[in-house]
PDB file of C-alpha atoms and ligand atoms in Angstrom:
ATOM      1  CA  UNK A 990      33.518 180.885   0.316  1.00 92.00           C
ATOM      2  CA  UNK A 991      33.801 176.304  -0.185  1.00 97.00           C
ATOM      3  CA  UNK A 992      35.197 175.483  -3.498  1.00 98.00           C
ATOM      4  CA  UNK A 993      34.479 172.334  -5.050  1.00 98.00           C
ATOM      5  CA  UNK A 994      37.946 170.788  -5.231  1.00 98.00           C
ATOM      6  CA  UNK A 995      38.714 168.499  -8.688  1.00 98.00           C
ATOM      7  CA  UNK A 996      39.302 165.036  -8.732  1.00 98.00           C
ATOM      8  CA  UNK A 997      42.240 163.905  -8.430  1.00 96.00           C
ATOM      9  CA  UNK A 998      42.079 161.696 -11.516  1.00 97.00           C
ATOM     10  CA  UNK A 999      40.270 161.403 -14.790  1.00 98.00           C
ATOM     11  CA  UNK A1000      36.252 160.701 -14.251  1.00 98.00           C
ATOM     12  CA  UNK A1001      37.193 157.225 -15.685  1.00 98.00           C
ATOM     13  CA  UNK A1002      40.351 156.563 -13.539  1.00 98.00           C
ATOM     14  CA  UNK A1003      38.624 154.041 -11.544  1.00 98.00           C
ATOM     15  CA  UNK A1004      37.118 151.563 -14.121  1.00 98.00           C
ATOM     16  CA  UNK A1005      35.250 148.867 -14.236  1.00 98.00           C
ATOM     17  CA  UNK A1006      35.226 149.065 -10.095  1.00 98.00           C
ATOM     18  CA  UNK A1007      33.622 152.870 -10.457  1.00 98.00           C
ATOM     19  CA  UNK A1008      32.136 153.862 -13.644  1.00 98.00           C
ATOM     20  CA  UNK A1009      32.945 157.009 -15.313  1.00 98.00           C
ATOM     21  CA  UNK A1010      29.012 157.975 -15.542  1.00 98.00           C
ATOM     22  CA  UNK A1011      29.090 157.627 -11.706  1.00 98.00           C
ATOM     23  CA  UNK A1012      31.521 159.406 -10.861  1.00 98.00           C
ATOM     24  CA  UNK A1013      30.517 162.296 -12.916  1.00 98.00           C
ATOM     25  CA  UNK A1014      27.557 162.769 -11.562  1.00 98.00           C
ATOM     26  CA  UNK A1015      28.410 161.760  -8.185  1.00 98.00           C
ATOM     27  CA  UNK A1016      31.312 164.686  -8.351  1.00 98.00           C
ATOM     28  CA  UNK A1017      29.557 167.249 -10.530  1.00 98.00           C
ATOM     29  CA  UNK A1018      25.984 167.374  -9.072  1.00 98.00           C
ATOM     30  CA  UNK A1019      26.491 165.572  -5.481  1.00 98.00           C
ATOM     31  CA  UNK A1020      29.459 167.173  -4.075  1.00 98.00           C
ATOM     32  CA  UNK A1021      28.926 170.201  -6.279  1.00 98.00           C
ATOM     33  CA  UNK A1022      25.712 170.830  -4.650  1.00 98.00           C
ATOM     34  CA  UNK A1023      26.649 170.226  -0.952  1.00 98.00           C
ATOM     35  CA  UNK A1024      29.334 173.291  -1.886  1.00 98.00           C
ATOM     36  CA  UNK A1025      26.884 175.436  -3.154  1.00 98.00           C
ATOM     37  CA  UNK A1026      24.069 174.610  -0.260  1.00 98.00           C
ATOM     38  CA  UNK A1027      26.457 175.127   2.436  1.00 98.00           C
ATOM     39  CA  UNK A1028      27.570 178.666   1.014  1.00 98.00           C
ATOM     40  CA  UNK A1029      24.030 179.427   0.555  1.00 98.00           C
ATOM     41  CA  UNK A1030      23.216 178.338   4.114  1.00 98.00           C
ATOM     42  CA  UNK A1031      26.404 180.313   5.332  1.00 98.00           C
ATOM     43  CA  UNK A1032      25.817 183.618   3.151  1.00 96.00           C
ATOM     44  CA  UNK A1033      27.067 186.366   5.375  1.00 95.00           C
ATOM     45  CA  UNK A1034      28.911 184.616   7.745  1.00 95.00           C
ATOM     46  CA  UNK A1035      32.384 185.506   6.943  1.00 96.00           C
ATOM     47  CA  UNK A1036      33.775 183.957   9.845  1.00 96.00           C
ATOM     48  CA  UNK A1037      32.299 180.656   9.730  1.00 97.00           C
ATOM     49  CA  UNK A1038      33.398 180.999   5.948  1.00 96.00           C
ATOM     50  CA  UNK A1039      36.611 181.639   6.325  1.00 96.00           C
ATOM     51  CA  UNK A1040      36.832 178.760   8.207  1.00 96.00           C
ATOM     52  CA  UNK A1041      38.073 175.199   7.054  1.00 97.00           C
ATOM     53  CA  UNK A1042      34.656 172.726   6.748  1.00 97.00           C
ATOM     54  CA  UNK A1043      36.235 170.270   9.058  1.00 97.00           C
ATOM     55  CA  UNK A1044      36.693 172.815  11.741  1.00 97.00           C
ATOM     56  CA  UNK A1045      33.113 174.004  11.074  1.00 97.00           C
ATOM     57  CA  UNK A1046      32.007 170.294  11.326  1.00 98.00           C
ATOM     58  CA  UNK A1047      34.045 169.632  14.495  1.00 98.00           C
ATOM     59  CA  UNK A1048      32.007 172.276  16.639  1.00 97.00           C
ATOM     60  CA  UNK A1049      28.696 172.799  15.357  1.00 97.00           C
ATOM     61  CA  UNK A1050      27.926 174.754  18.029  1.00 96.00           C
ATOM     62  CA  UNK A1051      29.641 177.981  16.741  1.00 95.00           C
ATOM     63  CA  UNK A1052      27.239 177.542  14.228  1.00 97.00           C
ATOM     64  CA  UNK A1053      23.622 179.680  14.335  1.00 97.00           C
ATOM     65  CA  UNK A1054      21.383 177.221  15.451  1.00 97.00           C
ATOM     66  CA  UNK A1055      18.934 177.859  12.216  1.00 97.00           C
ATOM     67  CA  UNK A1056      21.027 176.914   9.987  1.00 97.00           C
ATOM     68  CA  UNK A1057      22.956 173.840  11.837  1.00 97.00           C
ATOM     69  CA  UNK A1058      21.260 171.160  10.246  1.00 98.00           C
ATOM     70  CA  UNK A1059      21.996 172.509   6.787  1.00 98.00           C
ATOM     71  CA  UNK A1060      25.447 173.677   7.708  1.00 98.00           C
ATOM     72  CA  UNK A1061      25.765 169.814   9.311  1.00 98.00           C
ATOM     73  CA  UNK A1062      24.609 167.700   6.436  1.00 98.00           C
ATOM     74  CA  UNK A1063      26.176 170.293   3.721  1.00 98.00           C
ATOM     75  CA  UNK A1064      29.624 170.847   5.172  1.00 98.00           C
ATOM     76  CA  UNK A1065      29.552 167.069   6.139  1.00 98.00           C
ATOM     77  CA  UNK A1066      29.073 166.097   2.779  1.00 98.00           C
ATOM     78  CA  UNK A1067      31.838 168.424   1.521  1.00 98.00           C
ATOM     79  CA  UNK A1068      34.397 167.198   3.853  1.00 98.00           C
ATOM     80  CA  UNK A1069      33.203 163.233   3.385  1.00 98.00           C
ATOM     81  CA  UNK A1070      33.738 163.455  -0.195  1.00 98.00           C
ATOM     82  CA  UNK A1071      36.783 165.188  -0.577  1.00 98.00           C
ATOM     83  CA  UNK A1072      38.481 162.624   1.613  1.00 98.00           C
ATOM     84  CA  UNK A1073      36.834 159.748  -0.776  1.00 98.00           C
ATOM     85  CA  UNK A1074      38.011 161.722  -3.548  1.00 98.00           C
ATOM     86  CA  UNK A1075      41.938 161.373  -1.901  1.00 98.00           C
ATOM     87  CA  UNK A1076      41.072 158.138  -0.920  1.00 98.00           C
ATOM     88  CA  UNK A1077      41.197 156.166  -4.366  1.00 98.00           C
ATOM     89  CA  UNK A1078      43.679 156.304  -6.518  1.00 97.00           C
ATOM     90  CA  UNK A1079      44.379 155.305 -10.586  1.00 95.00           C
ATOM     91  CA  UNK A1080      45.951 151.841 -11.220  1.00 92.00           C
ATOM     92  CA  UNK A1081      49.695 152.822 -11.328  1.00 90.00           C
ATOM     93  CA  UNK A1082      49.126 154.073  -7.754  1.00 90.00           C
ATOM     94  CA  UNK A1083      47.248 151.104  -6.071  1.00 92.00           C
ATOM     95  CA  UNK A1084      48.523 148.317  -4.104  1.00 91.00           C
ATOM     96  CA  UNK A1085      46.562 145.980  -2.778  1.00 91.00           C
ATOM     97  CA  UNK A1086      46.754 146.070   0.886  1.00 95.00           C
ATOM     98  CA  UNK A1087      48.334 148.831   3.192  1.00 97.00           C
ATOM     99  CA  UNK A1088      51.820 148.215   4.894  1.00 96.00           C
ATOM    100  CA  UNK A1089      54.324 149.681   7.328  1.00 96.00           C
ATOM    101  CA  UNK A1090      52.562 150.857  10.900  1.00 96.00           C
ATOM    102  CA  UNK A1091      48.862 150.915   9.162  1.00 97.00           C
ATOM    103  CA  UNK A1092      49.405 147.062   8.528  1.00 98.00           C
ATOM    104  CA  UNK A1093      50.620 146.214  12.154  1.00 97.00           C
ATOM    105  CA  UNK A1094      47.740 148.499  13.525  1.00 97.00           C
ATOM    106  CA  UNK A1095      45.538 146.953  11.517  1.00 98.00           C
ATOM    107  CA  UNK A1096      46.447 143.124  12.360  1.00 98.00           C
ATOM    108  CA  UNK A1097      46.550 144.597  15.920  1.00 98.00           C
ATOM    109  CA  UNK A1098      42.936 145.716  16.328  1.00 98.00           C
ATOM    110  CA  UNK A1099      41.334 143.181  13.829  1.00 98.00           C
ATOM    111  CA  UNK A1100      43.607 139.903  13.750  1.00 98.00           C
ATOM    112  CA  UNK A1101      44.505 140.284   9.733  1.00 98.00           C
ATOM    113  CA  UNK A1102      43.715 142.421   6.693  1.00 98.00           C
ATOM    114  CA  UNK A1103      41.030 140.117   5.455  1.00 98.00           C
ATOM    115  CA  UNK A1104      39.349 140.312   8.689  1.00 98.00           C
ATOM    116  CA  UNK A1105      39.369 144.110   9.187  1.00 98.00           C
ATOM    117  CA  UNK A1106      37.658 144.162   5.496  1.00 98.00           C
ATOM    118  CA  UNK A1107      35.024 141.503   6.645  1.00 98.00           C
ATOM    119  CA  UNK A1108      34.177 143.845   9.620  1.00 98.00           C
ATOM    120  CA  UNK A1109      34.313 146.747   7.538  1.00 98.00           C
ATOM    121  CA  UNK A1110      32.119 145.666   4.952  1.00 98.00           C
ATOM    122  CA  UNK A1111      29.416 144.353   7.316  1.00 98.00           C
ATOM    123  CA  UNK A1112      29.403 147.731   9.003  1.00 98.00           C
ATOM    124  CA  UNK A1113      28.516 149.314   5.358  1.00 97.00           C
ATOM    125  CA  UNK A1114      25.750 146.681   5.382  1.00 96.00           C
ATOM    126  CA  UNK A1115      24.417 147.010   8.515  1.00 95.00           C
ATOM    127  CA  UNK A1116      24.093 151.022   7.932  1.00 94.00           C
ATOM    128  CA  UNK A1117      20.654 151.260   7.340  1.00 91.00           C
ATOM    129  CA  UNK A1118      19.531 153.674   4.262  1.00 93.00           C
ATOM    130  CA  UNK A1119      22.294 156.278   3.824  1.00 97.00           C
ATOM    131  CA  UNK A1120      25.511 157.143   5.023  1.00 98.00           C
ATOM    132  CA  UNK A1121      29.411 156.069   5.573  1.00 98.00           C
ATOM    133  CA  UNK A1122      31.246 153.597   7.040  1.00 98.00           C
ATOM    134  CA  UNK A1123      34.673 154.879   8.679  1.00 98.00           C
ATOM    135  CA  UNK A1124      37.645 153.622   9.487  1.00 98.00           C
ATOM    136  CA  UNK A1125      39.480 155.589  12.789  1.00 98.00           C
ATOM    137  CA  UNK A1126      42.728 156.152  14.345  1.00 97.00           C
ATOM    138  CA  UNK A1127      41.567 156.053  18.294  1.00 90.00           C
ATOM    139  CA  UNK A1128      44.245 156.322  21.255  1.00 83.00           C
ATOM    140  CA  UNK A1129      46.559 153.536  20.504  1.00 82.00           C
ATOM    141  CA  UNK A1130      44.151 151.337  17.944  1.00 95.00           C
ATOM    142  CA  UNK A1131      41.846 151.607  15.186  1.00 98.00           C
ATOM    143  CA  UNK A1132      38.130 150.981  14.804  1.00 98.00           C
ATOM    144  CA  UNK A1133      35.455 150.723  12.335  1.00 98.00           C
ATOM    145  CA  UNK A1134      32.199 152.780  12.869  1.00 97.00           C
ATOM    146  CA  UNK A1135      29.624 154.008  10.560  1.00 98.00           C
ATOM    147  CA  UNK A1136      27.365 157.233  10.789  1.00 98.00           C
ATOM    148  CA  UNK A1137      24.268 158.447   9.107  1.00 98.00           C
ATOM    149  CA  UNK A1138      23.581 160.866   6.298  1.00 98.00           C
ATOM    150  CA  UNK A1139      26.705 163.016   5.951  1.00 98.00           C
ATOM    151  CA  UNK A1140      27.819 163.256   9.346  1.00 98.00           C
ATOM    152  CA  UNK A1141      31.408 162.674  10.010  1.00 98.00           C
ATOM    153  CA  UNK A1142      32.980 161.226  13.005  1.00 98.00           C
ATOM    154  CA  UNK A1143      34.940 164.489  13.760  1.00 98.00           C
ATOM    155  CA  UNK A1144      31.722 165.532  15.122  1.00 98.00           C
ATOM    156  CA  UNK A1145      32.284 163.098  17.899  1.00 96.00           C
ATOM    157  CA  UNK A1146      35.899 163.799  18.033  1.00 95.00           C
ATOM    158  CA  UNK A1147      37.040 161.036  16.113  1.00 96.00           C
ATOM    159  CA  UNK A1148      39.429 160.835  13.546  1.00 97.00           C
ATOM    160  CA  UNK A1149      38.491 159.049  10.003  1.00 98.00           C
ATOM    161  CA  UNK A1150      41.517 157.782   8.297  1.00 98.00           C
ATOM    162  CA  UNK A1151      39.237 156.032   5.721  1.00 98.00           C
ATOM    163  CA  UNK A1152      35.672 156.587   4.604  1.00 98.00           C
ATOM    164  CA  UNK A1153      33.310 154.796   2.366  1.00 98.00           C
ATOM    165  CA  UNK A1154      30.229 156.266   1.031  1.00 98.00           C
ATOM    166  CA  UNK A1155      27.247 154.144   1.052  1.00 98.00           C
ATOM    167  CA  UNK A1156      24.538 155.997  -0.067  1.00 98.00           C
ATOM    168  CA  UNK A1157      22.683 154.407  -2.857  1.00 97.00           C
ATOM    169  CA  UNK A1158      23.976 157.891  -5.455  1.00 97.00           C
ATOM    170  CA  UNK A1159      27.593 156.018  -4.479  1.00 98.00           C
ATOM    171  CA  UNK A1160      26.862 152.637  -6.361  1.00 97.00           C
ATOM    172  CA  UNK A1161      23.251 152.654  -8.094  1.00 97.00           C
ATOM    173  CA  UNK A1162      23.860 152.997 -11.642  1.00 97.00           C
ATOM    174  CA  UNK A1163      26.341 150.088 -11.905  1.00 97.00           C
ATOM    175  CA  UNK A1164      25.548 148.122  -9.102  1.00 97.00           C
ATOM    176  CA  UNK A1165      21.754 148.380  -8.884  1.00 97.00           C
ATOM    177  CA  UNK A1166      21.008 147.421  -5.276  1.00 95.00           C
ATOM    178  CA  UNK A1167      23.829 145.035  -4.784  1.00 97.00           C
ATOM    179  CA  UNK A1168      25.833 147.421  -2.056  1.00 97.00           C
ATOM    180  CA  UNK A1169      27.782 144.286  -0.894  1.00 97.00           C
ATOM    181  CA  UNK A1170      29.360 143.777  -4.361  1.00 98.00           C
ATOM    182  CA  UNK A1171      29.721 147.525  -4.648  1.00 98.00           C
ATOM    183  CA  UNK A1172      31.897 147.362  -1.505  1.00 98.00           C
ATOM    184  CA  UNK A1173      34.171 144.324  -2.742  1.00 98.00           C
ATOM    185  CA  UNK A1174      35.397 146.424  -5.753  1.00 98.00           C
ATOM    186  CA  UNK A1175      35.807 149.454  -4.055  1.00 98.00           C
ATOM    187  CA  UNK A1176      38.870 148.275  -1.970  1.00 98.00           C
ATOM    188  CA  UNK A1177      40.715 147.876  -5.871  1.00 97.00           C
ATOM    189  CA  UNK A1178      40.585 151.256  -6.135  1.00 98.00           C
ATOM    190  CA  UNK A1179      41.439 151.977  -2.303  1.00 98.00           C
ATOM    191  CA  UNK A1180      44.474 154.436  -2.047  1.00 97.00           C
ATOM    192  CA  UNK A1181      46.597 152.731   0.613  1.00 98.00           C
ATOM    193  CA  UNK A1182      49.501 155.225   0.727  1.00 97.00           C
ATOM    194  CA  UNK A1183      47.006 158.282   0.796  1.00 97.00           C
ATOM    195  CA  UNK A1184      45.344 156.265   4.254  1.00 98.00           C
ATOM    196  CA  UNK A1185      48.696 155.118   5.759  1.00 97.00           C
ATOM    197  CA  UNK A1186      49.747 158.984   5.345  1.00 97.00           C
ATOM    198  CA  UNK A1187      46.817 159.974   7.627  1.00 97.00           C
ATOM    199  CA  UNK A1188      47.303 157.505  10.100  1.00 97.00           C
ATOM    200  CA  UNK A1189      51.082 158.350  10.615  1.00 95.00           C
ATOM    201  CA  UNK A1190      49.999 162.073  10.953  1.00 93.00           C
ATOM    202  CA  UNK A1191      47.545 160.805  13.879  1.00 88.00           C
ATOM    203  CA  UNK A1192      50.605 158.858  15.483  1.00 81.00           C
TER     204      UNK A1192
HETATM  205 MN1   MN B2124      27.961 160.641  -2.019  1.00 83.62          MN
END
């Protein structure tokens, strides 16, 4: 049985960059629906219901073919959104850029933090339709990738340490069609301390 996690901050904690109403609908309606649909799809499958959602999507061959697409979409949605909420933070816990080993790895892989941000944003703009942009820890380096729908790099053996939701539901109320502006403003709320911890776990 999967459970919708509470947001680790108030709905309005990311204002003015991500508005309260978007956070309410995104968490209480969209994420909640992924969790409900995942539980419904796996109804009666006790062994699969006991697995972490990350484990489920890392090896979808273990899921019966008749429900595999539902599990892929909804377990993916559950994992992605849980990670997304944890990747953002209230103002008092923010810093404008990563430091330490993650900062060094970003500079080594992309040349500079600014260039990394530009490439990440370009991947977000290049993702046609709904999907996600990722920063991944690879052996010895970092990569940027993007996925469709609710797919996650772990489905292909990847190690994502930061993901950005570029579905319209993530930004349309405040930014309408201006995805580029949403991405630009989103950097203001990223929790680099959390991303640094995820990176350290893969070192
Ligand atoms: Mn979303």
